[in-house]
Amino acid sequence: EDQVTQSPEALRLQEGESSSLNCSYTVSGLRGLFWYRQDPGKGPEFLFTLYSAGEEKEKERLKATLTKKESFLHITAPKPEDSATYLCAVQGILTGGGNKLTFGTGTQLKVEL
Amino acid sequence: EPEVTQTPSHQVTQMGQEVILRCVPISNHLYFYWYRQILGQKVEFLVSFYNNEISEKSEIFDDQFSVERPDGSNFTLKIRSTKLEDSAMYFCASRTQTRRNEQFFGPGTRLTVL
């Protein structure tokens, strides 16, 4: 069974204070690892997909990296508008025909002025 | 930019009643999904749907649940006899038929069972 563990559960940063969120996973064979942003009461918003170890993706102040056991979401010089819950999800090769996503519980990020 | 839409945004129902949650996936997408998120918990997979068939379902998706694509644009989730524990946010998602496998989520329907 695919599993995803995210840490920390919550993170409070000052504006401009860079940090990283961790996503550890176990999966039968990785088809893809996905990062989403979720604002309160909203649906997950797609950020990145990573497919193989060593791959990196960037978008504005966010950079996602992938190893064989974990992924990191690096946030450089965050702003208050980056405050949200960041979700990690995996898709395993043996998930069945539907390509379901298995999510972690998320990291709740708050960026203060 | 195309988006997944869901209606209603909030549904309140009495225990034992039937509810239908509606979704309009992105127009050129072929794979459709329902997930749910109980307050404070992780997003959980319910069911995936492709070519007018269920392709995968979770243990949560028992006989009380059903899905349908009644026309070329809508995708629905029906709960026949709601229980208190069905209270959650229900998200619809869709994706194209490419290797990218990226699923795009709707804003959700908050279901409250009293």
GROMACS .gro file of C-alpha atoms in nm:
model
  227
    1GLU     CA    1   0.000   0.000   0.000
    2ASP     CA    2   0.132   0.342  -0.096
    3GLN     CA    3   0.208   0.575   0.196
    4VAL     CA    4   0.299   0.943   0.223
    5THR     CA    5   0.427   1.122   0.534
    6GLN     CA    6   0.474   1.497   0.540
    7SER     CA    7   0.668   1.706   0.788
    8PRO     CA    8   0.644   1.934   0.965
    9GLU     CA    9   0.268   1.939   1.022
   10ALA     CA   10   0.281   2.316   1.060
   11LEU     CA   11   0.544   2.578   0.985
   12ARG     CA   12   0.551   2.945   1.068
   13LEU     CA   13   0.798   3.166   0.880
   14GLN     CA   14   0.878   3.531   0.869
   15GLU     CA   15   0.851   3.696   0.529
   16GLY     CA   16   1.176   3.633   0.344
   17GLU     CA   17   1.278   3.338   0.566
   18SER     CA   18   1.348   3.043   0.336
   19SER     CA   19   1.269   2.686   0.439
   20SER     CA   20   1.186   2.336   0.312
   21LEU     CA   21   0.892   2.102   0.349
   22ASN     CA   22   0.949   1.727   0.346
   23CYS     CA   23   0.748   1.446   0.187
   24SER     CA   24   0.860   1.089   0.254
   25TYR     CA   25   0.695   0.814   0.057
   26THR     CA   26   0.679   0.440   0.011
   27VAL     CA   27   0.534   0.310  -0.311
   28SER     CA   28   0.547  -0.010  -0.513
   29GLY     CA   29   0.701   0.174  -0.806
   30LEU     CA   30   0.674   0.548  -0.854
   31ARG     CA   31   0.471   0.669  -1.148
   32GLY     CA   32   0.470   1.028  -1.025
   33LEU     CA   33   0.495   1.250  -0.718
   34PHE     CA   34   0.270   1.553  -0.708
   35TRP     CA   35   0.269   1.874  -0.506
   36TYR     CA   36  -0.051   2.067  -0.455
   37ARG     CA   37  -0.141   2.385  -0.269
   38GLN     CA   38  -0.467   2.397  -0.077
   39ASP     CA   39  -0.622   2.713   0.062
   40PRO     CA   40  -0.885   2.683   0.341
   41GLY     CA   41  -1.218   2.554   0.209
   42LYS     CA   42  -1.082   2.513  -0.145
   43GLY     CA   43  -0.975   2.231  -0.370
   44PRO     CA   44  -0.610   2.130  -0.418
   45GLU     CA   45  -0.432   2.345  -0.677
   46PHE     CA   46  -0.173   2.164  -0.888
   47LEU     CA   47   0.186   2.284  -0.853
   48PHE     CA   48   0.436   2.022  -0.978
   49THR     CA   49   0.484   1.666  -1.095
   50LEU     CA   50   0.813   1.484  -1.048
   51TYR     CA   51   0.874   1.150  -1.216
   52SER     CA   52   1.225   1.030  -1.134
   53ALA     CA   53   1.498   1.074  -0.873
   54GLY     CA   54   1.711   1.380  -0.938
   55GLU     CA   55   1.436   1.572  -1.111
   56GLU     CA   56   1.369   1.933  -1.007
   57LYS     CA   57   1.087   2.174  -1.095
   58GLU     CA   58   1.058   2.546  -1.017
   59LYS     CA   59   0.776   2.796  -1.010
   60GLU     CA   60   0.829   3.145  -0.875
   61ARG     CA   61   0.949   3.105  -0.513
   62LEU     CA   62   0.889   2.728  -0.506
   63LYS     CA   63   1.126   2.450  -0.605
   64ALA     CA   64   1.047   2.081  -0.579
   65THR     CA   65   1.310   1.807  -0.574
   66LEU     CA   66   1.287   1.429  -0.570
   67THR     CA   67   1.498   1.141  -0.438
   68LYS     CA   68   1.414   0.770  -0.428
   69LYS     CA   69   1.259   0.806  -0.081
   70GLU     CA   70   1.149   1.165  -0.041
   71SER     CA   71   1.069   1.497  -0.199
   72PHE     CA   72   1.135   1.847  -0.077
   73LEU     CA   73   0.945   2.163  -0.149
   74HIS     CA   74   1.184   2.454  -0.103
   75ILE     CA   75   1.033   2.796  -0.046
   76THR     CA   76   1.270   3.086  -0.112
   77ALA     CA   77   1.198   3.428   0.039
   78PRO     CA   78   0.831   3.349   0.108
   79LYS     CA   79   0.558   3.611   0.112
   80PRO     CA   80   0.234   3.614   0.314
   81GLU     CA   81   0.043   3.504   0.002
   82ASP     CA   82   0.236   3.176   0.011
   83SER     CA   83   0.046   3.086   0.328
   84ALA     CA   84  -0.151   2.766   0.258
   85THR     CA   85  -0.144   2.392   0.318
   86TYR     CA   86   0.097   2.212   0.085
   87LEU     CA   87  -0.002   1.859  -0.006
   88CYS     CA   88   0.218   1.583  -0.140
   89ALA     CA   89   0.068   1.287  -0.328
   90VAL     CA   90   0.208   0.980  -0.501
   91GLN     CA   91   0.090   0.763  -0.782
   92GLY     CA   92   0.228   0.412  -0.784
   93ILE     CA   93   0.272   0.179  -1.076
   94LEU     CA   94   0.051  -0.079  -0.904
   95THR     CA   95  -0.234   0.160  -0.813
   96GLY     CA   96  -0.470  -0.003  -1.057
   97GLY     CA   97  -0.612   0.124  -1.382
   98GLY     CA   98  -0.737   0.449  -1.240
   99ASN     CA   99  -0.406   0.612  -1.146
  100LYS     CA  100  -0.536   0.723  -0.808
  101LEU     CA  101  -0.342   0.966  -0.592
  102THR     CA  102  -0.243   0.883  -0.234
  103PHE     CA  103  -0.207   1.201  -0.030
  104GLY     CA  104  -0.018   1.297   0.282
  105THR     CA  105  -0.176   1.504   0.557
  106GLY     CA  106  -0.005   1.821   0.440
  107THR     CA  107   0.212   2.095   0.587
  108GLN     CA  108   0.024   2.405   0.697
  109LEU     CA  109   0.247   2.703   0.616
  110LYS     CA  110   0.194   3.049   0.758
  111VAL     CA  111   0.414   3.336   0.645
  112GLU     CA  112   0.405   3.647   0.862
  113LEU     CA  113   0.512   4.002   0.790
  114GLU     CA  114  -0.796   2.887  -1.819
  115PRO     CA  115  -1.025   2.581  -1.810
  116GLU     CA  116  -1.137   2.472  -1.464
  117VAL     CA  117  -1.326   2.189  -1.300
  118THR     CA  118  -1.653   2.319  -1.155
  119GLN     CA  119  -1.871   2.163  -0.886
  120THR     CA  120  -2.223   2.225  -0.762
  121PRO     CA  121  -2.356   2.286  -0.509
  122SER     CA  122  -2.080   2.445  -0.302
  123HIS     CA  123  -2.257   2.338   0.018
  124GLN     CA  124  -2.521   2.070   0.067
  125VAL     CA  125  -2.702   2.005   0.394
  126THR     CA  126  -2.907   1.688   0.421
  127GLN     CA  127  -3.074   1.467   0.676
  128MET     CA  128  -2.933   1.125   0.758
  129GLY     CA  129  -3.080   0.860   0.528
  130GLN     CA  130  -3.151   1.101   0.242
  131GLU     CA  131  -3.005   1.068  -0.106
  132VAL     CA  132  -2.770   1.335  -0.238
  133ILE     CA  133  -2.622   1.397  -0.582
  134LEU     CA  134  -2.304   1.597  -0.617
  135ARG     CA  135  -2.232   1.739  -0.959
  136CYS     CA  136  -1.911   1.812  -1.143
  137VAL     CA  137  -1.821   1.951  -1.483
  138PRO     CA  138  -1.469   1.831  -1.568
  139ILE     CA  139  -1.234   2.016  -1.801
  140SER     CA  140  -1.371   1.967  -2.150
  141ASN     CA  141  -1.095   1.765  -2.319
  142HIS     CA  142  -1.027   1.544  -2.017
  143LEU     CA  143  -1.110   1.176  -2.029
  144TYR     CA  144  -1.040   1.050  -1.676
  145PHE     CA  145  -1.257   1.155  -1.385
  146TYR     CA  146  -1.221   1.112  -1.011
  147TRP     CA  147  -1.394   1.170  -0.681
  148TYR     CA  148  -1.201   1.227  -0.361
  149ARG     CA  149  -1.319   1.330  -0.018
  150GLN     CA  150  -1.163   1.512   0.274
  151ILE     CA  151  -1.308   1.481   0.622
  152LEU     CA  152  -1.239   1.795   0.826
  153GLY     CA  153  -0.880   1.796   0.946
  154GLN     CA  154  -0.789   1.474   0.765
  155LYS     CA  155  -0.612   1.384   0.443
  156VAL     CA  156  -0.763   1.381   0.096
  157GLU     CA  157  -0.885   1.025   0.023
  158PHE     CA  158  -0.949   0.858  -0.311
  159LEU     CA  159  -1.301   0.730  -0.372
  160VAL     CA  160  -1.334   0.631  -0.737
  161SER     CA  161  -1.194   0.677  -1.084
  162PHE     CA  162  -1.397   0.665  -1.406
  163TYR     CA  163  -1.293   0.624  -1.768
  164ASN     CA  164  -1.478   0.534  -2.086
  165ASN     CA  165  -1.810   0.518  -1.898
  166GLU     CA  166  -1.680   0.264  -1.650
  167ILE     CA  167  -1.538   0.262  -1.301
  168SER     CA  168  -1.168   0.183  -1.341
  169GLU     CA  169  -1.081   0.172  -0.971
  170LYS     CA  170  -1.257   0.227  -0.639
  171SER     CA  171  -1.155   0.238  -0.275
  172GLU     CA  172  -1.296   0.050   0.022
  173ILE     CA  173  -1.488   0.365   0.113
  174PHE     CA  174  -1.683   0.346  -0.215
  175ASP     CA  175  -1.938   0.086  -0.108
  176ASP     CA  176  -2.285   0.006  -0.244
  177GLN     CA  177  -2.421   0.336  -0.111
  178PHE     CA  178  -2.211   0.526  -0.365
  179SER     CA  179  -2.248   0.542  -0.741
  180VAL     CA  180  -2.108   0.756  -1.021
  181GLU     CA  181  -2.247   0.849  -1.358
  182ARG     CA  182  -2.164   1.056  -1.662
  183PRO     CA  183  -2.519   1.133  -1.775
  184ASP     CA  184  -2.414   1.346  -2.072
  185GLY     CA  185  -2.101   1.477  -2.242
  186SER     CA  186  -2.017   1.730  -1.974
  187ASN     CA  187  -2.140   1.628  -1.629
  188PHE     CA  188  -1.999   1.374  -1.385
  189THR     CA  189  -2.203   1.293  -1.074
  190LEU     CA  190  -2.155   1.121  -0.739
  191LYS     CA  191  -2.466   0.983  -0.573
  192ILE     CA  192  -2.490   0.876  -0.212
  193ARG     CA  193  -2.809   0.676  -0.170
  194SER     CA  194  -2.863   0.687   0.205
  195THR     CA  195  -2.636   0.936   0.376
  196LYS     CA  196  -2.476   0.872   0.713
  197LEU     CA  197  -2.331   1.117   0.963
  198GLU     CA  198  -1.981   0.998   0.872
  199ASP     CA  199  -2.034   1.099   0.509
  200SER     CA  200  -1.997   1.463   0.616
  201ALA     CA  201  -1.689   1.587   0.431
  202MET     CA  202  -1.562   1.796   0.142
  203TYR     CA  203  -1.605   1.608  -0.183
  204PHE     CA  204  -1.367   1.696  -0.465
  205CYS     CA  205  -1.400   1.610  -0.830
  206ALA     CA  206  -1.084   1.589  -1.042
  207SER     CA  207  -1.006   1.522  -1.405
  208ARG     CA  208  -0.705   1.464  -1.629
  209THR     CA  209  -0.614   1.417  -1.993
  210GLN     CA  210  -0.496   1.096  -2.156
  211THR     CA  211  -0.124   1.169  -2.145
  212ARG     CA  212   0.167   1.031  -1.950
  213ARG     CA  213   0.169   1.344  -1.737
  214ASN     CA  214  -0.107   1.206  -1.510
  215GLU     CA  215  -0.172   1.546  -1.355
  216GLN     CA  216  -0.513   1.566  -1.194
  217PHE     CA  217  -0.692   1.902  -1.169
  218PHE     CA  218  -0.933   1.948  -0.884
  219GLY     CA  219  -1.257   2.138  -0.850
  220PRO     CA  220  -1.341   2.371  -0.558
  221GLY     CA  221  -1.534   2.100  -0.375
  222THR     CA  222  -1.880   2.045  -0.231
  223ARG     CA  223  -1.913   2.061   0.144
  224LEU     CA  224  -2.162   1.791   0.248
  225THR     CA  225  -2.314   1.818   0.594
  226VAL     CA  226  -2.528   1.528   0.714
  227LEU     CA  227  -2.747   1.605   1.015
   0.00000   0.00000   0.00000
